[in-house]
CSV table of C-alpha atoms in Angstrom, one decimal:
chain,number,residue,atom,x,y,z
N,23,MET,CA,25.0,-90.7,55.3
N,24,THR,CA,25.9,-92.6,58.5
N,25,LYS,CA,23.5,-92.0,61.4
N,26,SER,CA,24.9,-91.4,64.8
N,27,LYS,CA,24.3,-94.3,67.3
N,28,LYS,CA,23.8,-91.8,70.1
N,29,THR,CA,20.3,-91.1,71.2
N,30,PRO,CA,19.4,-87.6,69.9
N,31,MET,CA,18.8,-85.0,72.5
N,32,TYR,CA,15.6,-83.9,70.7
N,33,ILE,CA,12.9,-86.6,70.7
N,34,ASN,CA,9.9,-85.2,68.7
N,35,LYS,CA,9.5,-85.5,65.0
N,36,VAL,CA,10.5,-82.4,63.1
N,37,VAL,CA,9.6,-80.9,59.7
N,38,ILE,CA,11.2,-78.2,57.6
N,39,GLY,CA,9.3,-75.7,55.6
N,40,VAL,CA,11.1,-73.8,52.8
N,41,ASP,CA,9.6,-70.7,51.2
N,42,TYR,CA,11.2,-69.3,48.0
N,43,GLY,CA,10.2,-65.7,47.9
N,44,THR,CA,10.9,-63.0,45.3
N,45,ASP,CA,14.2,-62.0,47.0
N,46,SER,CA,15.2,-64.9,49.2
N,47,CYS,CA,15.0,-68.5,50.3
N,48,ARG,CA,13.7,-69.0,53.9
N,49,ALA,CA,13.8,-72.2,55.9
N,50,LEU,CA,11.9,-72.9,59.1
N,51,VAL,CA,12.4,-75.9,61.4
N,52,VAL,CA,9.3,-76.9,63.3
N,53,ASP,CA,8.4,-79.5,65.9
N,54,ALA,CA,5.7,-81.6,64.2
N,55,ILE,CA,4.0,-82.5,67.5
N,56,THR,CA,3.8,-79.1,69.2
N,57,GLY,CA,4.2,-76.7,66.3
N,58,LYS,CA,7.0,-74.9,68.1
N,59,GLU,CA,9.5,-73.1,65.9
N,60,LEU,CA,13.0,-74.5,66.5
N,61,GLY,CA,15.2,-72.7,64.0
N,62,ASN,CA,15.2,-70.5,60.9
N,63,SER,CA,17.3,-69.0,58.2
N,64,VAL,CA,17.0,-66.4,55.4
N,65,GLN,CA,19.3,-66.5,52.5
N,66,TYR,CA,19.2,-63.8,49.8
N,67,TYR,CA,19.7,-64.7,46.1
N,68,PRO,CA,23.2,-63.4,45.3
N,69,ARG,CA,22.7,-62.8,41.5
N,70,TRP,CA,19.2,-61.4,42.0
N,71,ARG,CA,20.5,-58.9,44.6
N,72,GLU,CA,23.0,-57.6,42.0
N,73,GLY,CA,20.1,-57.0,39.6
N,74,LEU,CA,21.5,-59.5,37.1
N,75,TYR,CA,19.4,-60.8,34.2
N,76,CYS,CA,16.6,-58.3,34.8
N,77,ASN,CA,15.4,-55.2,32.9
N,78,ALA,CA,12.6,-53.3,34.7
N,79,GLN,CA,12.1,-51.1,31.6
N,80,LEU,CA,11.1,-54.2,29.7
N,81,ASN,CA,9.3,-55.8,32.6
N,82,GLN,CA,11.8,-58.6,32.4
N,83,TYR,CA,12.5,-60.4,35.7
N,84,ARG,CA,14.6,-63.6,35.6
N,85,GLN,CA,16.3,-65.7,38.3
N,86,HIS,CA,19.2,-68.1,37.9
N,87,PRO,CA,18.6,-71.7,39.0
N,88,LEU,CA,21.9,-71.5,40.9
N,89,ASP,CA,20.4,-68.8,43.1
N,90,TYR,CA,17.8,-71.4,44.2
N,91,ILE,CA,20.3,-74.2,44.6
N,92,ASP,CA,22.9,-72.3,46.5
N,93,THR,CA,20.5,-70.7,48.9
N,94,LEU,CA,18.5,-73.9,49.6
N,95,GLY,CA,21.5,-75.8,51.0
N,96,SER,CA,22.7,-72.9,53.1
N,97,ALA,CA,19.2,-72.0,54.4
N,98,ILE,CA,18.4,-75.6,55.6
N,99,LYS,CA,21.9,-76.1,57.2
N,100,GLU,CA,21.7,-72.8,59.0
N,101,ALA,CA,18.2,-73.3,60.1
N,102,ILE,CA,19.1,-76.7,61.6
N,103,SER,CA,22.3,-75.4,63.2
N,104,SER,CA,20.2,-72.7,64.9
N,105,SER,CA,17.9,-75.4,66.3
N,106,PRO,CA,18.4,-77.5,69.5
N,107,LYS,CA,21.0,-80.3,69.4
N,108,GLY,CA,19.8,-83.5,67.9
N,109,VAL,CA,17.1,-82.0,65.7
N,110,ALA,CA,18.7,-83.1,62.4
N,111,GLU,CA,18.2,-86.8,63.3
N,112,GLN,CA,14.5,-86.2,64.0
N,113,VAL,CA,13.6,-84.5,60.7
N,114,VAL,CA,11.0,-86.5,58.8
N,115,GLY,CA,9.8,-84.2,56.1
N,116,ILE,CA,10.4,-81.1,54.0
N,117,ALA,CA,7.8,-79.1,52.2
N,118,PHE,CA,8.1,-76.2,49.8
N,119,ALA,CA,6.2,-73.0,48.8
N,120,MET,CA,7.2,-70.9,45.8
N,121,THR,CA,6.2,-67.8,43.9
N,122,GLY,CA,4.1,-68.6,40.9
N,123,SER,CA,4.0,-68.8,38.0
N,124,THR,CA,7.8,-69.0,37.8
N,125,PRO,CA,8.6,-71.6,35.0
N,126,VAL,CA,11.8,-72.5,33.2
N,127,LEU,CA,12.6,-74.3,30.0
N,128,VAL,CA,14.4,-77.6,30.4
N,129,ASP,CA,16.1,-80.4,28.4
N,130,LYS,CA,15.0,-84.0,28.3
N,131,SER,CA,16.5,-84.7,31.7
N,132,GLY,CA,14.6,-81.8,33.3
N,133,THR,CA,17.7,-79.7,33.6
N,134,PRO,CA,17.1,-75.9,33.4
N,135,LEU,CA,18.8,-74.6,30.3
N,136,ALA,CA,20.8,-72.1,32.3
N,137,LEU,CA,22.7,-75.0,33.9
N,138,LEU,CA,23.9,-76.1,30.4
N,139,ASP,CA,27.2,-75.0,28.8
N,140,GLY,CA,26.6,-71.9,26.6
N,141,PHE,CA,23.4,-70.8,28.4
N,142,GLU,CA,24.8,-69.8,31.8
N,143,ASN,CA,24.1,-66.1,31.3
N,144,ASN,CA,21.1,-66.2,29.0
N,145,PRO,CA,18.0,-64.8,30.8
N,146,ASN,CA,15.7,-66.8,28.5
N,147,ALA,CA,17.3,-70.0,29.8
N,148,MET,CA,16.5,-69.1,33.4
N,149,PHE,CA,13.4,-69.1,35.6
N,150,ILE,CA,10.9,-66.5,34.5
N,151,LEU,CA,9.7,-64.8,37.7
N,152,TRP,CA,6.0,-64.4,38.4
N,153,LYS,CA,6.1,-60.7,37.9
N,154,ASP,CA,7.8,-60.9,34.5
N,155,HIS,CA,5.4,-59.2,32.1
N,156,THR,CA,7.2,-59.6,28.8
N,157,ALA,CA,4.5,-61.9,27.4
N,158,ILE,CA,1.5,-59.6,27.4
N,159,LYS,CA,1.0,-60.2,23.6
N,160,GLU,CA,1.1,-63.9,24.0
N,161,ALA,CA,-1.5,-63.8,26.9
N,162,GLU,CA,-3.8,-61.8,24.6
N,163,GLU,CA,-3.4,-64.5,21.9
N,164,ILE,CA,-4.3,-67.3,24.3
N,165,ASN,CA,-7.4,-65.4,25.4
N,166,ASN,CA,-8.6,-64.8,21.9
N,167,LEU,CA,-8.1,-68.4,20.8
N,168,ALA,CA,-9.7,-69.8,23.9
N,169,LYS,CA,-12.8,-67.9,23.4
N,170,SER,CA,-13.2,-69.2,19.9
N,171,TRP,CA,-12.1,-72.8,20.6
N,172,LYS,CA,-14.5,-75.7,21.2
N,173,THR,CA,-13.3,-75.8,24.8
N,174,ASP,CA,-12.5,-72.6,26.7
N,175,TYR,CA,-9.4,-73.7,28.5
N,176,THR,CA,-9.4,-70.5,30.5
N,177,ALA,CA,-12.8,-71.3,32.1
N,178,TYR,CA,-11.4,-72.3,35.4
N,179,GLU,CA,-8.7,-69.6,35.4
N,180,GLY,CA,-11.2,-66.8,35.7
N,181,GLY,CA,-11.8,-66.7,32.0
N,182,ILE,CA,-8.7,-64.6,31.4
N,183,TYR,CA,-5.2,-65.9,30.9
N,184,SER,CA,-2.4,-63.7,32.2
N,185,SER,CA,1.1,-62.8,31.1
N,186,GLU,CA,2.2,-63.8,34.6
N,187,TRP,CA,1.5,-67.5,33.8
N,188,VAL,CA,3.4,-70.3,32.3
N,189,TRP,CA,2.1,-70.7,28.7
N,190,SER,CA,2.4,-67.0,27.9
N,191,LYS,CA,6.0,-67.0,29.1
N,192,VAL,CA,7.0,-70.2,27.3
N,193,ILE,CA,5.7,-69.0,24.0
N,194,HIS,CA,7.3,-65.6,24.3
N,195,VAL,CA,10.7,-67.1,25.0
N,196,LEU,CA,10.5,-69.7,22.3
N,197,ARG,CA,9.6,-67.0,19.8
N,198,ASN,CA,12.4,-64.7,20.8
N,199,ASP,CA,15.4,-67.0,21.3
N,200,GLU,CA,16.4,-69.4,18.6
N,201,LYS,CA,19.2,-71.0,20.6
N,202,VAL,CA,16.9,-71.7,23.5
N,203,ARG,CA,14.2,-73.0,21.1
N,204,GLU,CA,16.6,-75.5,19.6
N,205,VAL,CA,17.6,-77.1,22.9
N,206,ALA,CA,14.3,-76.8,24.9
N,207,TYR,CA,12.3,-80.0,25.3
N,208,SER,CA,9.7,-79.1,28.0
N,209,TRP,CA,9.1,-76.7,30.9
N,210,MET,CA,8.8,-77.0,34.7
N,211,GLU,CA,7.5,-74.7,37.3
N,212,HIS,CA,9.8,-73.8,40.1
N,213,THR,CA,7.1,-75.3,42.4
N,214,ASP,CA,7.8,-78.7,40.8
N,215,TRP,CA,11.5,-78.5,40.0
N,216,ILE,CA,13.0,-78.1,43.4
N,217,PRO,CA,11.1,-81.1,45.0
N,218,ALA,CA,12.0,-83.1,41.8
N,219,LEU,CA,15.6,-82.1,42.0
N,220,ILE,CA,16.2,-83.2,45.6
N,221,THR,CA,14.3,-86.5,45.1
N,222,GLY,CA,16.1,-87.4,41.9
N,223,ASN,CA,13.1,-87.3,39.4
N,224,THR,CA,13.4,-84.3,37.2
N,225,LYS,CA,12.4,-86.0,33.9
N,226,PRO,CA,9.5,-83.9,32.5
N,227,GLU,CA,7.2,-86.8,31.8
N,228,THR,CA,7.5,-88.4,35.2
N,229,ALA,CA,8.2,-85.6,37.6
N,230,ILE,CA,5.4,-85.1,40.2
N,231,ARG,CA,3.4,-81.9,39.4
N,232,SER,CA,1.6,-79.6,41.8
N,233,ARG,CA,-2.2,-79.4,41.4
N,234,CYS,CA,-1.9,-75.8,42.8
N,235,ALA,CA,0.5,-74.5,40.1
N,236,ALA,CA,-1.1,-76.6,37.2
N,237,GLY,CA,-4.7,-75.6,37.9
N,238,HIS,CA,-4.2,-71.9,38.6
N,239,LYS,CA,-1.4,-71.2,36.0
N,240,ALA,CA,-1.3,-73.9,33.3
N,241,MET,CA,-5.0,-74.3,32.3
N,242,TRP,CA,-5.0,-77.9,33.8
N,243,HIS,CA,-8.4,-79.4,34.5
N,244,LYS,CA,-9.5,-83.0,34.9
N,245,SER,CA,-12.6,-82.4,32.7
N,246,TRP,CA,-10.4,-82.1,29.6
N,247,ASN,CA,-7.9,-84.7,30.7
N,248,GLY,CA,-5.3,-82.3,32.0
N,249,LEU,CA,-3.6,-79.7,29.9
N,250,PRO,CA,-5.0,-78.1,26.8
N,251,ASP,CA,-4.9,-80.5,23.8
N,252,GLU,CA,-2.1,-80.6,21.3
N,253,GLU,CA,-4.2,-79.0,18.5
N,254,PHE,CA,-5.0,-76.0,20.7
N,255,LEU,CA,-1.4,-75.5,21.6
N,256,ILE,CA,-0.1,-75.8,18.1
N,257,ASN,CA,-2.7,-73.2,17.0
N,258,LEU,CA,-1.3,-70.9,19.6
N,259,SER,CA,2.1,-71.4,18.3
N,260,PRO,CA,3.6,-74.2,16.0
N,261,LEU,CA,6.7,-73.9,18.3
N,262,LEU,CA,4.6,-75.8,21.0
N,263,LYS,CA,4.4,-78.9,18.8
N,264,GLY,CA,5.2,-82.0,20.9
N,265,TYR,CA,5.2,-80.1,24.2
N,266,ARG,CA,2.0,-81.7,25.6
N,267,GLY,CA,3.6,-85.1,25.2
N,268,HIS,CA,6.6,-84.0,27.2
N,269,LEU,CA,4.5,-82.8,30.1
N,270,TYR,CA,1.9,-84.4,32.4
N,271,THR,CA,-1.7,-85.5,32.8
N,272,GLU,CA,-2.0,-86.1,36.6
N,273,THR,CA,-1.4,-83.5,39.3
N,274,HIS,CA,-1.3,-83.8,43.1
N,275,PRO,CA,-2.2,-81.6,46.1
N,276,ALA,CA,0.4,-80.6,48.6
N,277,ASP,CA,-0.5,-83.3,51.1
N,278,LYS,CA,1.0,-85.9,48.8
N,279,LYS,CA,4.6,-87.3,48.7
N,280,VAL,CA,7.0,-86.6,45.9
N,281,GLY,CA,9.7,-89.0,47.2
N,282,THR,CA,12.6,-89.0,49.6
N,283,LEU,CA,16.0,-87.2,49.6
N,284,THR,CA,18.7,-88.5,47.3
N,285,PRO,CA,22.0,-89.4,49.0
N,286,GLU,CA,23.6,-86.3,47.5
N,287,TRP,CA,21.0,-83.9,48.9
N,288,ALA,CA,20.7,-85.7,52.2
N,289,GLU,CA,24.5,-85.3,52.7
N,290,ARG,CA,24.3,-81.6,51.6
N,291,PHE,CA,21.5,-80.9,54.1
N,292,GLY,CA,23.0,-83.1,56.9
N,293,LEU,CA,19.8,-85.2,56.9
N,294,SER,CA,18.7,-88.8,56.4
N,295,THR,CA,17.7,-90.3,53.0
N,296,ASN,CA,14.4,-91.3,54.8
N,297,VAL,CA,13.2,-87.6,54.8
N,298,VAL,CA,10.0,-87.3,52.8
N,299,VAL,CA,9.6,-84.5,50.4
N,300,ALA,CA,6.0,-83.1,49.8
N,301,VAL,CA,4.4,-81.9,46.6
N,302,GLY,CA,5.1,-78.2,46.2
N,303,ALA,CA,2.6,-75.4,46.2
N,304,ILE,CA,2.3,-71.7,45.5
N,305,ASP,CA,3.4,-69.6,48.5
N,306,CYS,CA,0.1,-67.7,49.0
N,307,HIS,CA,-1.9,-70.9,49.0
N,308,VAL,CA,0.4,-72.4,51.6
N,309,GLY,CA,0.1,-69.2,53.6
N,310,ALA,CA,-3.6,-69.6,53.7
N,311,VAL,CA,-3.2,-73.1,55.1
N,312,GLY,CA,-0.9,-71.6,57.7
N,313,ALA,CA,-3.6,-69.1,58.6
N,314,ASN,CA,-5.9,-72.0,59.2
N,315,ILE,CA,-8.2,-70.9,56.4
N,316,LYS,CA,-11.9,-72.0,56.5
N,317,PRO,CA,-14.9,-71.3,54.3
N,318,LYS,CA,-16.1,-67.6,54.2
N,319,GLN,CA,-12.7,-66.4,55.2
N,320,PHE,CA,-10.8,-64.0,52.9
N,321,VAL,CA,-7.0,-64.5,53.5
N,322,ARG,CA,-4.8,-61.7,52.2
N,323,VAL,CA,-1.1,-62.6,51.8
N,324,MET,CA,0.5,-59.2,51.7
N,325,GLY,CA,4.0,-58.8,50.4
N,326,THR,CA,5.6,-57.6,47.2
N,327,SER,CA,2.3,-58.3,45.6
N,328,THR,CA,-0.9,-59.6,47.2
N,329,CYS,CA,-2.5,-62.9,46.8
N,330,ASP,CA,-6.1,-63.4,48.1
N,331,ILE,CA,-7.2,-66.9,48.9
N,332,MET,CA,-10.6,-68.4,49.7
N,333,VAL,CA,-11.9,-72.0,50.0
N,334,VAL,CA,-15.4,-73.1,49.1
N,335,PRO,CA,-17.0,-76.5,49.6
N,336,HIS,CA,-18.0,-78.3,46.4
N,337,GLU,CA,-21.7,-78.3,47.4
N,338,ILE,CA,-21.7,-74.5,47.8
N,339,LEU,CA,-19.9,-73.5,44.6
N,340,GLY,CA,-21.3,-76.3,42.4
N,341,ASP,CA,-20.8,-75.7,38.7
N,342,LYS,CA,-20.5,-71.9,39.1
N,343,LEU,CA,-17.6,-70.3,37.3
N,344,ILE,CA,-16.2,-67.0,38.7
N,345,GLU,CA,-14.9,-64.7,36.0
N,346,GLY,CA,-12.0,-62.4,36.5
N,347,ILE,CA,-10.2,-64.2,39.2
N,348,CYS,CA,-6.9,-66.2,39.1
N,349,GLY,CA,-8.6,-69.6,39.1
N,350,GLN,CA,-10.7,-72.0,41.0
N,351,VAL,CA,-9.0,-75.4,41.6
N,352,ASP,CA,-10.0,-78.5,43.4
N,353,GLY,CA,-7.5,-79.1,46.2
N,354,SER,CA,-5.2,-76.2,45.5
N,355,VAL,CA,-5.4,-75.0,49.1
N,356,LEU,CA,-7.2,-77.7,51.2
N,357,PRO,CA,-8.1,-81.2,50.0
N,358,GLY,CA,-11.8,-81.6,49.3
N,359,MET,CA,-12.4,-77.9,48.7
N,360,ILE,CA,-12.2,-75.5,45.8
N,361,GLY,CA,-9.4,-73.0,46.2
N,362,LEU,CA,-10.1,-69.5,44.8
N,363,GLU,CA,-7.3,-67.1,44.0
N,364,ALA,CA,-7.1,-63.4,43.3
N,365,GLY,CA,-4.7,-60.6,44.1
N,366,GLN,CA,-2.8,-57.4,43.1
N,367,SER,CA,0.3,-57.5,40.9
N,368,ALA,CA,1.9,-54.8,43.0
N,369,PHE,CA,1.4,-54.0,46.7
N,370,GLY,CA,4.6,-53.7,48.6
N,371,ASP,CA,6.3,-53.1,45.2
N,372,VAL,CA,4.3,-49.8,45.0
N,373,TYR,CA,5.9,-48.5,48.2
N,374,ALA,CA,9.3,-49.8,47.2
N,375,TRP,CA,9.0,-48.0,43.8
N,376,TYR,CA,8.3,-44.7,45.5
N,377,LYS,CA,11.1,-45.3,48.0
N,378,SER,CA,13.6,-45.9,45.2
N,379,ILE,CA,12.6,-42.7,43.5
N,380,LEU,CA,13.4,-40.7,46.7
N,381,GLU,CA,16.6,-42.7,47.2
N,382,TRP,CA,17.9,-41.2,44.0
N,383,THR,CA,18.8,-38.1,45.9
N,384,THR,CA,21.4,-40.0,47.9
N,385,LYS,CA,23.5,-40.0,44.7
N,386,LEU,CA,24.1,-36.3,45.4
N,387,LEU,CA,26.2,-37.3,48.5
N,388,ASP,CA,29.0,-38.8,46.3
N,389,ASP,CA,30.9,-35.6,46.1
N,390,SER,CA,29.9,-34.0,49.5
N,391,ILE,CA,31.1,-37.0,51.6
N,392,PRO,CA,34.5,-38.3,50.1
N,393,ASP,CA,34.9,-41.1,52.7
N,394,THR,CA,33.3,-44.2,51.2
N,395,ALA,CA,32.5,-45.9,54.5
N,396,THR,CA,30.9,-42.7,56.0
N,397,ARG,CA,28.9,-42.1,52.8
N,398,ASP,CA,27.6,-45.7,52.7
N,399,ASN,CA,26.5,-45.4,56.3
N,400,VAL,CA,24.7,-42.2,55.7
N,401,VAL,CA,23.0,-43.5,52.6
N,402,LYS,CA,21.9,-46.6,54.5
N,403,GLN,CA,20.4,-44.5,57.3
N,404,MET,CA,18.6,-42.3,54.9
N,405,SER,CA,17.3,-45.3,53.0
N,406,ASP,CA,16.1,-47.1,56.1
N,407,ASN,CA,14.3,-44.0,57.3
N,408,ILE,CA,12.4,-43.0,54.2
N,409,LEU,CA,9.3,-45.2,54.6
N,410,PRO,CA,9.0,-44.8,58.4
N,411,GLN,CA,9.2,-41.0,58.1
N,412,LEU,CA,6.7,-41.0,55.2
N,413,THR,CA,4.4,-43.1,57.3
N,414,THR,CA,4.7,-40.8,60.3
N,415,GLU,CA,3.8,-37.8,58.3
N,416,ALA,CA,1.1,-39.5,56.1
N,417,GLU,CA,-0.7,-40.6,59.3
N,418,LYS,CA,-1.2,-36.9,60.1
N,419,ILE,CA,-3.1,-36.2,56.9
N,420,SER,CA,-6.8,-36.2,57.3
N,421,VAL,CA,-9.1,-38.0,54.9
N,422,GLN,CA,-10.5,-34.6,53.8
N,423,ASP,CA,-7.0,-33.4,52.9
N,424,SER,CA,-6.1,-36.5,51.0
N,425,SER,CA,-7.3,-35.3,47.7
N,426,LEU,CA,-4.9,-37.1,45.4
N,427,LEU,CA,-6.2,-40.2,43.5
N,428,ALA,CA,-3.9,-43.0,42.4
N,429,THR,CA,-4.3,-46.4,40.9
N,430,ASP,CA,-2.2,-49.4,42.0
N,431,TRP,CA,-1.5,-50.8,38.5
N,432,LEU,CA,2.2,-50.0,38.5
N,433,ASN,CA,2.8,-53.7,37.5
N,434,GLY,CA,-0.5,-54.1,35.7
N,435,ARG,CA,-3.7,-55.5,37.1
N,436,ARG,CA,-4.1,-59.1,38.3
N,437,THR,CA,-7.7,-59.0,39.7
N,438,PRO,CA,-10.4,-58.5,38.7
N,439,TYR,CA,-9.9,-59.3,35.1
N,440,ALA,CA,-6.2,-59.5,34.5
N,441,ASP,CA,-4.7,-56.8,32.3
N,442,GLN,CA,-0.9,-56.4,32.6
N,443,SER,CA,-0.9,-53.7,30.0
N,444,LEU,CA,-2.5,-51.3,32.4
N,445,THR,CA,-0.2,-48.7,34.1
N,446,GLY,CA,-0.4,-46.7,37.3
N,447,SER,CA,-1.7,-43.2,37.5
N,448,ILE,CA,-1.8,-40.2,39.9
N,449,THR,CA,-4.3,-37.4,39.4
N,450,GLY,CA,-4.9,-34.2,41.3
N,451,LEU,CA,-1.3,-33.1,41.5
N,452,THR,CA,-0.7,-29.5,42.4
N,453,LEU,CA,2.3,-27.4,43.6
N,454,GLY,CA,0.9,-28.0,47.2
N,455,VAL,CA,1.4,-31.7,47.1
N,456,THR,CA,4.1,-33.1,49.5
N,457,ALA,CA,6.0,-36.4,49.5
N,458,PRO,CA,3.9,-37.7,52.4
N,459,MET,CA,0.6,-36.8,50.6
N,460,LEU,CA,1.8,-38.7,47.6
N,461,PHE,CA,2.7,-41.7,49.7
N,462,ARG,CA,-0.7,-41.7,51.4
N,463,ALA,CA,-2.3,-41.7,48.0
N,464,LEU,CA,-0.3,-44.7,46.9
N,465,VAL,CA,-1.3,-46.5,50.1
N,466,GLU,CA,-5.0,-45.6,49.5
N,467,ALA,CA,-4.6,-47.0,45.9
N,468,THR,CA,-3.5,-50.3,47.1
N,469,ALA,CA,-6.3,-50.4,49.7
N,470,PHE,CA,-9.0,-49.6,47.1
N,471,GLY,CA,-7.5,-52.3,44.9
N,472,SER,CA,-8.0,-54.7,47.7
N,473,ARG,CA,-11.6,-53.5,48.2
N,474,THR,CA,-12.4,-54.0,44.6
N,475,ILE,CA,-11.3,-57.6,44.8
N,476,MET,CA,-13.4,-58.3,47.8
N,477,GLU,CA,-16.5,-56.7,46.2
N,478,HIS,CA,-15.9,-58.8,43.1
N,479,PHE,CA,-16.1,-62.0,45.2
N,480,ILE,CA,-19.2,-60.8,47.0
N,481,ASN,CA,-20.9,-59.7,43.7
N,482,ASN,CA,-20.3,-63.2,42.4
N,483,GLY,CA,-22.1,-64.8,45.3
N,484,ILE,CA,-19.1,-65.7,47.5
N,485,GLU,CA,-19.8,-64.9,51.2
N,486,ILE,CA,-17.1,-63.2,53.2
N,487,ASP,CA,-17.5,-63.2,57.0
N,488,GLU,CA,-13.9,-62.6,58.0
N,489,VAL,CA,-10.7,-61.1,56.6
N,490,LEU,CA,-7.3,-62.4,57.7
N,491,ALA,CA,-4.1,-60.5,56.7
N,492,ILE,CA,-0.8,-62.3,56.8
N,493,GLY,CA,2.6,-61.6,55.3
N,494,GLY,CA,5.3,-59.0,56.0
N,495,ILE,CA,3.3,-55.9,55.5
N,496,SER,CA,0.5,-57.0,57.8
N,497,GLN,CA,3.1,-57.2,60.6
N,498,LYS,CA,5.2,-54.2,59.8
N,499,SER,CA,2.8,-51.4,58.9
N,500,PRO,CA,-0.1,-50.6,61.2
N,501,PHE,CA,-0.7,-47.5,58.9
N,502,VAL,CA,-1.3,-49.6,55.8
N,503,MET,CA,-3.5,-52.0,57.8
N,504,GLN,CA,-5.6,-49.0,59.1
N,505,ILE,CA,-6.1,-47.6,55.6
N,506,LEU,CA,-7.2,-51.1,54.5
């Protein structure tokens, strides 16, 4: 693109952060010198909002790559347009955070199969969202083989591999979709694919890979030269033959450079081709960096699920392996330290589930309010008020009167000791139970799930001096924070 010869009105260097969440793509423009926020944008995935390609009954959650592409361009352009004049000319870098593990099967060029003719509406050709639990059986097979293999490739992943992670998902899709199996050449994490796409290097063998995603989700470790060996993978499934050769050995932390914007993407964003793109990372690990994490801090990233992050110096952790967590990876959070990850598979999702059940009653308004516009407005008001009103009433319930017991495993258990076959439960139900009482029990369940994770770290010799809570729920719900 042609640069303006006029001196830009904004003079400091500027960076853009992009966060791909479960529901939306969010862009933030920041002054790199002062840290001041200059502009922002939130763009919701259009296909995802319609519920396409998902089946909650089957624990299937897929996202179309076009949702990612379309929202990226609009989010960055809108964020820049909401910033002071001249900011675009001062942008020097873009960095990304994504949900993980969210992989996709690709062809030899690194193109997600859903972007190929004939696969546009095939969920198995799309990105498999982190909370997709269709691969529970495959995760169990990985764990069984790893424990009998000469090398336990799950050792740095808490000793238990999860259906939320890449190898389980890839095997499941390959087994269940012959058409996808015939075309698939390799796989890429969402964390890696977007930076690769906008820098023009999506070829699976050469694309720059995230240490964060590889170490926590793909059984990558430098002690066994990267990913699990070919023999192990073929023993898992003959369908994985050749895949290791189509992948990677080296990985990189998020402070490294992937490349610079291609002319096409520079034009699309309205930026220069000199803009540097950083290695991607998983959202919660980046969130911990944003919280200025340091040793002995327990950072809770609270949203749809939770992700708990700690960093430990090498000399403190040594050769100790912590069982039951979601991995310990050198440089996955901060360079020079071991990043530890844990979390809950459902947190905000638990409250959203309860809200959706209560929202069912709004269907009864269809006949009683004939006017569509009026009915939609009433439904929206009712929906918006459900959680605030439940919170107001739940706050009035004393600890002594909160006799219901619930577990937070509505989407399985992530930590400690991942088990996505577990389901949620509520006990102590009587005819005297009210909706606010039930809501309080669910909040308590998520709180005790958090407590269990903290106790697990402490029992494994990891000191916790301070807890930091970040993310949407930490800002929006004083009630949930008080229960915690």
